[in-house]
Amino acid sequence: MPIVDLAITPLRDLNQALHDIVPGANDLHYDIINPRGSHAVAAGVHAAVTVEVQGNVGYYCGGMNEEATITIHGSAGPGVGENMMSGTIVVKGDASQYAGATACGGLLVIEGNASSRCGISMKGVDIVVHGNIGHMSAFMAQAGNLVVLGDAGDALGDSLYEARIFVRGKVKSLGADCIAKEMKPKHLKILADLLEKAGITDVRPEEFSRYGSARRLYTFHVDNADAY
């Protein structure tokens, strides 16, 4: 297992080594020490490799991730998992703003709290937050699932499309076109599967409320034609 010390090895060299991994490679587990808040750690990885980051990271850790399993043993700065396509990213601490922004797939787990705009414009990713999320989370979220075990801040799901939001705690306010919706058996199943994937075994899906789009903002109504 390669151990990469970012106090010695340039970040560019680490990311290049991760990008150069080919199918059938032997070194598929990287342990990164002394990240010291570095930006773009393990960004753009497109191989089924395991990356353990021992400490806090800065901006865009795991951005554009594809297939890799990345665990951050600390907190993450803005944009963790931004535009990820697949794979798994786990943040053992807190995440700053716009975690999982524009992400198209994969699973992002934040074991602490997430700041504002968590899941902004998400396009298919599953995000599970153990703690609370900040304001404007899931803004313009198009597809995927945002699961929050704690509370949600102001304007949750503002201008939401078809992403699903599940919140166990309180919601300070809902954004434009976001409404509470019935939790049907299929949604309980989706939520149960996500909790299991995130390693959460002491919480029941029935404890959550579901929120989704009222479908008024992006639906054409002929009576409003003069306003378009």
XYZ file of N, CA and C in Angstrom:
684
model
N 0.845 -1.192 0.000
C 0.000 0.000 0.000
C 0.880 1.241 0.000
N 0.836 2.045 -1.070
C 1.631 3.270 -1.092
C 1.172 4.257 -0.014
N 2.148 4.824 0.703
C 1.887 5.892 1.658
C 2.483 7.167 1.075
N 1.634 8.176 0.888
C 2.069 9.418 0.256
C 2.030 10.530 1.298
N 3.172 11.123 1.564
C 3.277 12.208 2.538
C 3.261 13.528 1.780
N 2.171 14.277 1.907
C 2.059 15.526 1.161
C 2.921 16.638 1.745
N 3.585 16.364 2.856
C 4.584 17.310 3.350
C 5.871 17.184 2.543
N 5.991 16.090 1.800
C 7.203 15.826 0.995
C 6.863 15.743 -0.488
N 5.826 15.006 -0.817
C 5.440 14.768 -2.212
C 4.518 15.869 -2.713
N 4.823 16.490 -3.853
C 3.915 17.497 -4.406
C 2.540 16.902 -4.715
N 1.490 17.665 -4.465
C 0.130 17.197 -4.723
C -0.058 16.802 -6.182
N 0.559 17.530 -7.070
C 0.455 17.217 -8.503
C 0.952 15.800 -8.784
N 2.023 15.394 -8.102
C 2.565 14.050 -8.309
C 1.611 12.980 -7.795
N 0.981 13.249 -6.648
C -0.006 12.304 -6.122
C -1.160 12.126 -7.100
N -1.746 13.235 -7.532
C -2.894 13.138 -8.417
C -2.517 12.492 -9.753
N -1.309 12.753 -10.238
C -0.884 12.127 -11.486
C -0.776 10.624 -11.321
N -0.244 10.180 -10.172
C -0.138 8.742 -9.913
C -1.511 8.093 -9.864
N -2.479 8.776 -9.270
C -3.842 8.236 -9.213
C -4.478 8.205 -10.597
N -4.176 9.211 -11.419
C -4.730 9.243 -12.774
C -4.114 8.170 -13.664
N -2.899 7.760 -13.344
C -2.177 6.804 -14.197
C -2.518 5.345 -13.895
N -3.365 5.101 -12.901
C -3.713 3.716 -12.550
C -4.454 3.056 -13.719
N -4.013 1.877 -14.084
C -4.614 1.148 -15.205
C -5.293 -0.112 -14.680
N -6.234 -0.681 -15.423
C -6.885 -1.926 -14.997
C -5.864 -3.020 -14.733
N -6.027 -3.744 -13.625
C -5.112 -4.809 -13.266
C -3.931 -4.363 -12.429
N -3.879 -3.072 -12.079
C -2.764 -2.569 -11.275
C -2.801 -3.184 -9.881
N -1.618 -3.311 -9.274
C -1.528 -3.921 -7.941
C -1.763 -2.923 -6.813
N -1.266 -1.709 -6.966
C -1.375 -0.699 -5.910
C -2.718 0.007 -6.008
N -3.703 -0.545 -5.294
C -5.051 0.012 -5.359
C -5.517 0.541 -4.002
N -4.570 0.815 -3.130
C -4.909 1.397 -1.822
C -3.828 2.426 -1.478
N -4.231 3.691 -1.461
C -3.299 4.772 -1.161
C -3.639 5.379 0.196
N -2.617 5.590 1.018
C -2.778 6.233 2.317
C -2.067 7.585 2.238
N -2.837 8.660 2.376
C -2.282 10.004 2.219
C -2.173 10.656 3.587
N -0.960 11.037 3.961
C -0.745 11.660 5.259
C -0.327 13.126 5.076
N -0.511 13.897 6.126
C -0.175 15.326 6.125
C -0.823 16.098 4.969
N -2.138 15.953 4.778
C -2.773 16.723 3.704
C -2.761 18.225 3.984
N -2.809 18.607 5.260
C -2.663 20.009 5.678
C -3.584 20.957 4.920
N -4.813 20.523 4.700
C -5.791 21.389 4.041
C -5.541 21.620 2.569
N -4.801 20.744 1.927
C -4.508 20.908 0.494
C -5.786 20.851 -0.331
N -5.795 21.578 -1.435
C -6.950 21.630 -2.322
C -6.852 20.544 -3.407
N -8.000 20.078 -3.868
C -8.089 19.142 -5.007
C -7.334 17.846 -4.763
N -7.328 17.369 -3.522
C -6.712 16.077 -3.227
C -7.548 14.964 -3.870
N -6.912 14.066 -4.583
C -7.581 12.941 -5.246
C -8.710 13.413 -6.158
N -8.473 14.495 -6.864
C -9.467 14.991 -7.822
C -9.289 14.286 -9.163
N -10.399 13.974 -9.806
C -10.358 13.401 -11.144
C -9.921 11.953 -11.200
N -10.052 11.220 -10.097
C -9.671 9.802 -10.105
C -10.706 9.011 -10.905
N -10.248 8.129 -11.778
C -11.178 7.347 -12.602
C -10.803 5.874 -12.574
N -10.506 5.355 -11.384
C -10.183 3.935 -11.220
C -10.753 3.459 -9.890
N -10.955 2.155 -9.803
C -11.525 1.565 -8.587
C -10.437 1.416 -7.524
N -9.957 2.544 -7.019
C -8.886 2.580 -6.040
C -9.446 3.076 -4.708
N -8.823 2.662 -3.608
C -9.208 3.142 -2.283
C -8.201 4.194 -1.833
N -8.696 5.348 -1.425
C -7.841 6.447 -0.986
C -8.246 6.843 0.426
N -7.297 6.776 1.359
C -7.524 7.183 2.742
C -6.733 8.464 2.994
N -7.432 9.540 3.317
C -6.782 10.827 3.573
C -6.782 11.067 5.078
N -5.606 11.137 5.651
C -5.476 11.219 7.110
C -5.371 12.677 7.563
N -6.502 13.363 7.564
C -6.502 14.756 7.999
C -7.483 15.595 7.202
N -7.453 16.897 7.454
C -8.383 17.812 6.804
C -7.927 18.173 5.396
N -8.893 18.425 4.520
C -8.589 18.826 3.143
C -9.278 20.146 2.833
N -8.811 20.796 1.760
C -9.369 22.070 1.344
C -10.447 21.908 0.292
N -10.401 22.751 -0.712
C -11.399 22.761 -1.773
C -11.364 21.492 -2.626
N -12.531 21.073 -3.078
C -12.720 20.130 -4.191
C -12.047 18.771 -4.029
N -11.930 18.282 -2.821
C -11.404 16.927 -2.640
C -12.349 15.926 -3.308
N -11.784 15.012 -4.080
C -12.602 14.000 -4.743
C -13.470 14.523 -5.863
N -13.214 15.741 -6.308
C -14.001 16.280 -7.413
C -13.894 15.420 -8.653
N -14.984 15.261 -9.357
C -15.061 14.467 -10.589
C -14.731 13.001 -10.352
N -14.894 12.540 -9.127
C -14.552 11.151 -8.809
C -15.326 10.162 -9.675
N -14.627 9.127 -10.094
C -15.251 8.064 -10.887
C -14.679 6.727 -10.426
N -15.481 5.951 -9.724
C -15.183 4.584 -9.269
C -14.412 4.513 -7.948
N -13.642 5.514 -7.592
C -12.798 5.423 -6.397
C -13.617 5.489 -5.116
N -13.061 4.901 -4.048
C -13.607 5.029 -2.702
C -12.645 5.894 -1.902
N -13.089 7.081 -1.544
C -12.236 8.065 -0.877
C -12.789 8.332 0.521
N -11.955 8.162 1.534
C -12.357 8.445 2.912
C -11.473 9.557 3.456
N -12.108 10.600 3.948
C -11.400 11.745 4.529
C -11.530 11.648 6.041
N -10.425 11.372 6.721
C -10.432 11.245 8.176
C -10.210 12.625 8.794
N -11.178 13.478 8.559
C -11.115 14.864 8.994
C -12.269 15.602 8.357
N -12.134 16.914 8.226
C -13.177 17.728 7.601
C -12.747 18.137 6.198
N -13.734 18.583 5.406
C -13.478 18.933 4.014
C -13.936 20.355 3.733
N -13.167 21.053 2.915
C -13.526 22.399 2.507
C -14.617 22.403 1.448
N -14.855 23.555 0.834
C -15.942 23.679 -0.138
C -15.808 22.714 -1.317
N -16.944 22.230 -1.790
C -16.995 21.475 -3.029
C -16.492 20.051 -2.969
N -16.514 19.424 -1.791
C -16.084 18.021 -1.743
C -17.017 17.191 -2.633
N -16.430 16.341 -3.467
C -17.234 15.492 -4.344
C -17.953 16.231 -5.448
N -17.536 17.447 -5.753
C -18.228 18.199 -6.800
C -18.119 17.477 -8.139
N -19.237 17.359 -8.808
C -19.325 16.748 -10.139
C -18.830 15.301 -10.160
N -18.911 14.595 -9.023
C -18.527 13.185 -9.023
C -19.503 12.388 -9.874
N -18.994 11.324 -10.488
C -19.791 10.533 -11.414
C -20.200 9.191 -10.816
N -19.327 8.613 -9.986
C -19.600 7.315 -9.368
C -18.624 7.138 -8.210
N -18.652 5.961 -7.595
C -17.778 5.721 -6.463
C -18.377 6.215 -5.158
N -17.547 6.285 -4.128
C -18.005 6.677 -2.796
C -17.002 7.634 -2.164
N -17.510 8.675 -1.531
C -16.684 9.586 -0.738
C -17.298 9.665 0.655
N -16.482 9.447 1.675
C -16.932 9.532 3.061
C -16.112 10.603 3.773
N -16.789 11.562 4.372
C -16.138 12.606 5.169
C -16.428 12.301 6.632
N -15.392 11.990 7.394
C -15.578 11.626 8.790
C -15.910 12.836 9.667
N -15.549 14.025 9.212
C -15.844 15.247 9.954
C -16.950 16.041 9.301
N -16.792 17.360 9.279
C -17.771 18.262 8.676
C -17.374 18.601 7.245
N -18.342 19.095 6.478
C -18.083 19.540 5.115
C -18.528 20.986 4.973
N -17.745 21.761 4.250
C -18.096 23.154 4.008
C -19.162 23.247 2.918
N -19.315 24.421 2.367
C -20.440 24.672 1.473
C -20.347 23.916 0.148
N -21.482 23.813 -0.504
C -21.759 23.128 -1.774
C -21.115 21.758 -1.908
N -21.229 20.959 -0.871
C -20.777 19.569 -0.944
C -21.621 18.818 -1.978
N -20.962 18.066 -2.834
C -21.674 17.273 -3.836
C -22.328 18.081 -4.936
N -21.904 19.316 -5.133
C -22.519 20.166 -6.155
C -22.398 19.545 -7.539
N -23.466 19.573 -8.287
C -23.564 19.111 -9.681
C -23.189 17.643 -9.859
N -23.096 16.895 -8.766
C -22.668 15.492 -8.874
C -23.715 14.652 -9.592
N -23.237 13.770 -10.462
C -24.138 12.992 -11.321
C -24.385 11.569 -10.832
N -23.572 11.072 -9.903
C -23.739 9.701 -9.429
C -22.856 9.432 -8.241
N -22.904 8.182 -7.768
C -22.097 7.803 -6.620
C -22.781 8.125 -5.305
N -22.025 7.937 -4.217
C -22.530 8.148 -2.862
C -21.565 9.041 -2.099
N -22.086 10.126 -1.532
C -21.320 11.029 -0.684
C -21.909 10.960 0.719
N -21.088 10.560 1.698
C -21.525 10.462 3.087
C -20.742 11.467 3.913
N -21.455 12.313 4.645
C -20.829 13.291 5.534
C -21.252 12.940 6.948
N -20.300 12.501 7.761
C -20.649 12.012 9.094
C -20.820 13.140 10.105
N -20.409 14.341 9.753
C -20.652 15.513 10.587
C -21.756 16.360 9.998
N -21.576 17.678 10.034
C -22.536 18.625 9.463
C -22.066 19.096 8.095
N -23.000 19.575 7.295
C -22.669 20.183 6.007
C -23.152 21.624 6.014
N -22.388 22.491 5.402
C -22.725 23.908 5.385
C -23.762 24.204 4.302
N -23.826 25.446 3.880
C -24.844 25.890 2.936
C -24.702 25.243 1.571
N -25.815 25.185 0.859
C -25.875 24.735 -0.535
C -25.418 23.289 -0.732
N -25.590 22.476 0.260
C -25.266 21.055 0.110
C -26.130 20.464 -1.000
N -25.501 19.801 -1.951
C -26.258 19.178 -3.029
C -26.813 20.143 -4.056
N -26.249 21.340 -4.164
C -26.750 22.307 -5.141
C -26.626 21.733 -6.557
N -27.694 21.785 -7.287
C -27.745 21.322 -8.681
C -27.305 19.873 -8.843
N -27.550 19.053 -7.815
C -27.192 17.635 -7.906
C -27.962 16.972 -9.044
N -27.302 16.042 -9.712
C -27.858 15.471 -10.938
C -27.898 13.950 -10.906
N -28.039 13.350 -9.739
C -28.124 11.900 -9.667
C -27.354 11.289 -8.521
N -26.573 12.082 -7.812
C -25.803 11.596 -6.677
C -26.722 11.297 -5.494
N -26.282 10.406 -4.607
C -26.937 10.192 -3.323
C -26.052 10.802 -2.240
N -26.614 11.698 -1.432
C -25.877 12.370 -0.366
C -26.549 12.039 0.959
N -25.770 11.546 1.918
C -26.288 11.238 3.243
C -25.491 12.047 4.257
N -26.178 12.896 5.020
C -25.535 13.748 6.022
C -26.015 13.323 7.404
N -25.087 12.925 8.265
C -25.451 12.485 9.614
C -25.945 13.648 10.475
N -25.416 14.829 10.240
C -25.748 15.989 11.063
C -26.734 16.917 10.378
N -26.478 18.220 10.499
C -27.348 19.250 9.932
C -26.801 19.755 8.604
N -27.670 20.421 7.838
C -27.245 21.077 6.602
C -27.651 22.542 6.655
N -26.915 23.378 5.926
C -27.168 24.806 5.938
C -28.208 25.254 4.935
N -28.301 26.572 4.777
C -29.342 27.158 3.930
C -29.113 26.867 2.444
N -30.192 26.937 1.683
C -30.200 26.759 0.233
C -29.666 25.398 -0.207
N -29.771 24.406 0.625
C -29.334 23.069 0.223
C -30.301 22.487 -0.805
N -29.760 21.707 -1.723
C -30.525 21.115 -2.825
C -31.152 22.175 -3.724
N -30.562 23.357 -3.784
C -31.031 24.397 -4.703
C -30.909 23.895 -6.143
N -31.988 23.935 -6.874
C -32.049 23.482 -8.261
C -31.586 22.034 -8.428
N -31.792 21.225 -7.410
C -31.399 19.817 -7.484
C -32.268 19.095 -8.507
N -31.625 18.385 -9.417
C -32.352 17.803 -10.538
C -32.702 16.333 -10.349
N -31.780 15.555 -9.795
C -32.025 14.120 -9.615
C -31.143 13.611 -8.491
N -31.540 12.462 -7.943
C -30.786 11.871 -6.842
C -31.519 12.013 -5.527
N -30.809 11.730 -4.430
C -31.424 11.741 -3.101
C -30.523 12.464 -2.112
N -31.122 13.354 -1.327
C -30.426 14.016 -0.225
C -31.083 13.564 1.068
N -30.296 12.893 1.928
C -30.792 12.363 3.191
C -30.116 13.113 4.326
N -30.913 13.658 5.240
C -30.381 14.462 6.339
C -30.925 13.920 7.650
N -30.025 13.460 8.510
C -30.472 12.928 9.793
C -30.751 14.028 10.804
N -30.156 15.192 10.608
C -30.356 16.316 11.509
C -31.366 17.303 10.959
N -31.084 18.592 11.140
C -31.981 19.665 10.710
C -31.503 20.289 9.408
N -32.414 21.004 8.744
C -32.093 21.708 7.503
C -32.347 23.198 7.682
N -31.493 24.012 7.074
C -31.613 25.461 7.182
C -32.658 26.047 6.252
N -32.581 27.361 6.065
C -33.558 28.094 5.252
C -33.540 27.658 3.789
N -34.704 27.795 3.158
C -34.872 27.649 1.709
C -34.426 26.289 1.190
N -34.776 25.248 1.906
C -34.455 23.892 1.461
C -35.134 23.602 0.127
N -34.364 23.069 -0.822
C -34.941 22.639 -2.092
C -35.467 23.749 -2.964
N -34.930 24.956 -2.827
C -35.409 26.069 -3.647
C -35.249 25.749 -5.132
N -36.301 25.980 -5.895
C -36.302 25.736 -7.345
C -35.960 24.287 -7.687
N -36.441 23.381 -6.869
C -36.161 21.949 -7.003
C -36.772 21.379 -8.280
N -36.081 20.412 -8.870
C -36.618 19.661 -9.995
C -37.124 18.307 -9.471
N -36.442 17.201 -9.765
C -36.969 15.889 -9.408
C -36.133 15.133 -8.375
N -35.193 15.791 -7.740
C -34.451 15.139 -6.655
C -35.379 14.916 -5.461
N -35.077 13.906 -4.658
C -35.845 13.619 -3.447
C -35.048 14.094 -2.234
N -35.748 14.655 -1.262
C -35.108 15.113 -0.034
C -35.782 14.430 1.147
N -34.983 13.826 2.024
C -35.499 13.175 3.228
C -34.824 13.820 4.441
N -35.617 14.354 5.358
C -35.071 15.031 6.536
C -35.690 14.429 7.792
N -34.831 14.041 8.716
C -35.307 13.452 9.970
C -35.616 14.529 11.007
N -34.893 15.633 10.956
C -35.075 16.699 11.939
C -36.028 17.786 11.460
N -35.754 19.019 11.887
C -36.611 20.155 11.548
C -36.092 20.858 10.306
N -37.008 21.456 9.569
C -36.666 22.266 8.403
C -37.023 23.711 8.713
N -36.042 24.594 8.653
C -36.303 25.992 9.016
C -37.287 26.635 8.054
N -37.098 26.415 6.762
C -38.070 26.894 5.772
C -37.826 26.179 4.454
N -38.869 26.087 3.636
C -38.775 25.483 2.316
C -38.598 26.568 1.266
N -37.796 26.270 0.236
C -37.603 27.219 -0.841
C -38.763 27.211 -1.820
N -38.640 28.038 -2.830
C -39.683 28.154 -3.846
C -39.932 26.819 -4.528
N -41.190 26.434 -4.598
C -41.656 25.234 -5.305
C -41.293 23.928 -4.601
N -40.770 23.990 -3.384
C -40.491 22.774 -2.619
C -41.597 22.572 -1.595
N -42.159 21.371 -1.548
C -43.269 21.080 -0.643
C -43.043 19.748 0.064
N -43.741 19.579 1.179
C -43.738 18.278 1.856
C -44.565 17.299 1.040
N -44.118 16.050 0.965
C -44.818 15.043 0.185
C -45.014 13.772 0.999
N -45.953 12.977 0.554
C -46.247 11.721 1.235
C -45.076 10.754 1.126
N -44.796 10.069 2.210
C -43.758 9.041 2.215
C -44.415 7.709 1.867
N -44.285 7.282 0.625
C -44.899 6.055 0.151
C -43.960 4.866 0.384
N -44.478 3.647 0.293
C -43.620 2.469 0.505
C -42.364 2.459 -0.356
N -42.461 2.916 -1.594
C -41.273 2.913 -2.463
C -40.212 3.880 -1.951
N -40.658 4.971 -1.318
C -39.701 5.926 -0.771
C -39.053 5.379 0.499
N -39.819 4.672 1.292
C -39.248 4.024 2.479
C -38.178 3.018 2.079
N -38.410 2.320 0.972
C -37.428 1.344 0.478
C -36.163 2.052 -0.013
N -36.340 3.108 -0.769
C -35.188 3.884 -1.245
C -34.367 4.387 -0.065
N -35.044 4.925 0.930
C -34.367 5.481 2.091
C -33.677 4.396 2.908
N -34.328 3.271 3.083
C -33.727 2.162 3.826
C -32.438 1.691 3.154
N -32.458 1.605 1.833
C -31.267 1.179 1.093
C -30.124 2.187 1.256
N -30.454 3.469 1.225
C -29.432 4.498 1.365
C -28.829 4.505 2.765
N -29.653 4.344 3.776
C -29.150 4.287 5.146
C -28.223 3.092 5.327
N -28.593 1.979 4.717
C -27.744 0.783 4.807
C -26.403 1.018 4.115
N -26.437 1.626 2.930
C -25.202 1.905 2.207
C -24.289 2.843 2.996
N -24.907 3.752 3.739
C -24.140 4.722 4.512
C -23.721 4.173 5.872
N -24.054 2.914 6.145
C -23.661 2.283 7.396
C -24.447 2.736 8.603
N -25.658 3.223 8.389
C -26.502 3.717 9.481
C -27.521 2.643 9.833
N -27.442 2.122 11.039
C -28.287 0.985 11.432
C -29.242 1.308 12.574
N -29.105 2.474 13.188
C -29.910 2.786 14.372
C -31.004 3.810 14.099
N -31.331 4.024 12.820
C -32.344 5.000 12.425
C -33.331 4.327 11.485
N -34.615 4.595 11.675
C -35.655 3.972 10.857
C -36.135 4.939 9.773
N -36.406 4.467 8.571
C -36.902 5.339 7.503
C -38.192 6.068 7.878
N -39.000 5.440 8.725
C -40.287 6.050 9.113
C -40.107 7.330 9.926
N -38.891 7.593 10.395
C -38.636 8.788 11.199
C -38.410 10.035 10.337
N -38.360 9.863 9.017
C -38.043 10.966 8.108
C -39.305 11.540 7.462
N -39.189 12.788 7.038
C -40.203 13.425 6.190
C -39.618 13.591 4.793
N -40.485 13.536 3.797
C -40.019 13.662 2.418
C -40.447 15.003 1.832
N -39.555 15.590 1.036
C -39.837 16.856 0.363
C -39.482 16.719 -1.111
N -40.270 17.402 -1.933
C -40.033 17.323 -3.366
C -40.595 18.540 -4.073
N -40.540 18.505 -5.378
C -40.968 19.646 -6.189
C -42.488 19.675 -6.362
N -43.046 20.870 -6.265
C -44.467 21.055 -6.575
C -44.696 21.098 -8.085
N -43.624 21.191 -8.845
C -43.646 21.150 -10.317
C -44.440 22.315 -10.908
N -44.320 23.456 -10.284
C -44.998 24.650 -10.824
C -44.025 25.576 -11.555
N -42.766 25.577 -11.138
C -41.819 26.522 -11.728
C -41.402 26.132 -13.139
N -41.265 24.813 -13.400
C -40.728 24.403 -14.702
C -41.790 23.777 -15.595
N -43.060 23.931 -15.250
C -44.149 23.384 -16.064
C -44.855 24.516 -16.805
N -45.015 24.361 -18.103
C -45.668 25.388 -18.905
C -47.178 25.355 -18.691
N -47.755 26.513 -18.397
C -49.202 26.662 -18.284
C -49.659 27.705 -19.315
N -50.556 27.340 -20.186
C -50.982 28.227 -21.260
C -51.585 29.528 -20.720
N -52.207 29.460 -19.542
C -52.790 30.677 -18.980
C -51.731 31.708 -18.610
N -50.486 31.254 -18.486
C -49.402 32.169 -18.121
C -48.496 32.502 -19.303
N -48.961 32.226 -20.505
C -48.110 32.354 -21.690
C -47.535 33.770 -21.830
N -48.317 34.773 -21.472
C -47.833 36.152 -21.610
C -46.687 36.465 -20.675
N -46.500 35.647 -19.668
C -45.442 35.914 -18.684
C -44.109 35.296 -19.081
N -44.136 34.393 -20.090
C -42.906 33.715 -20.492
C -42.115 34.556 -21.488
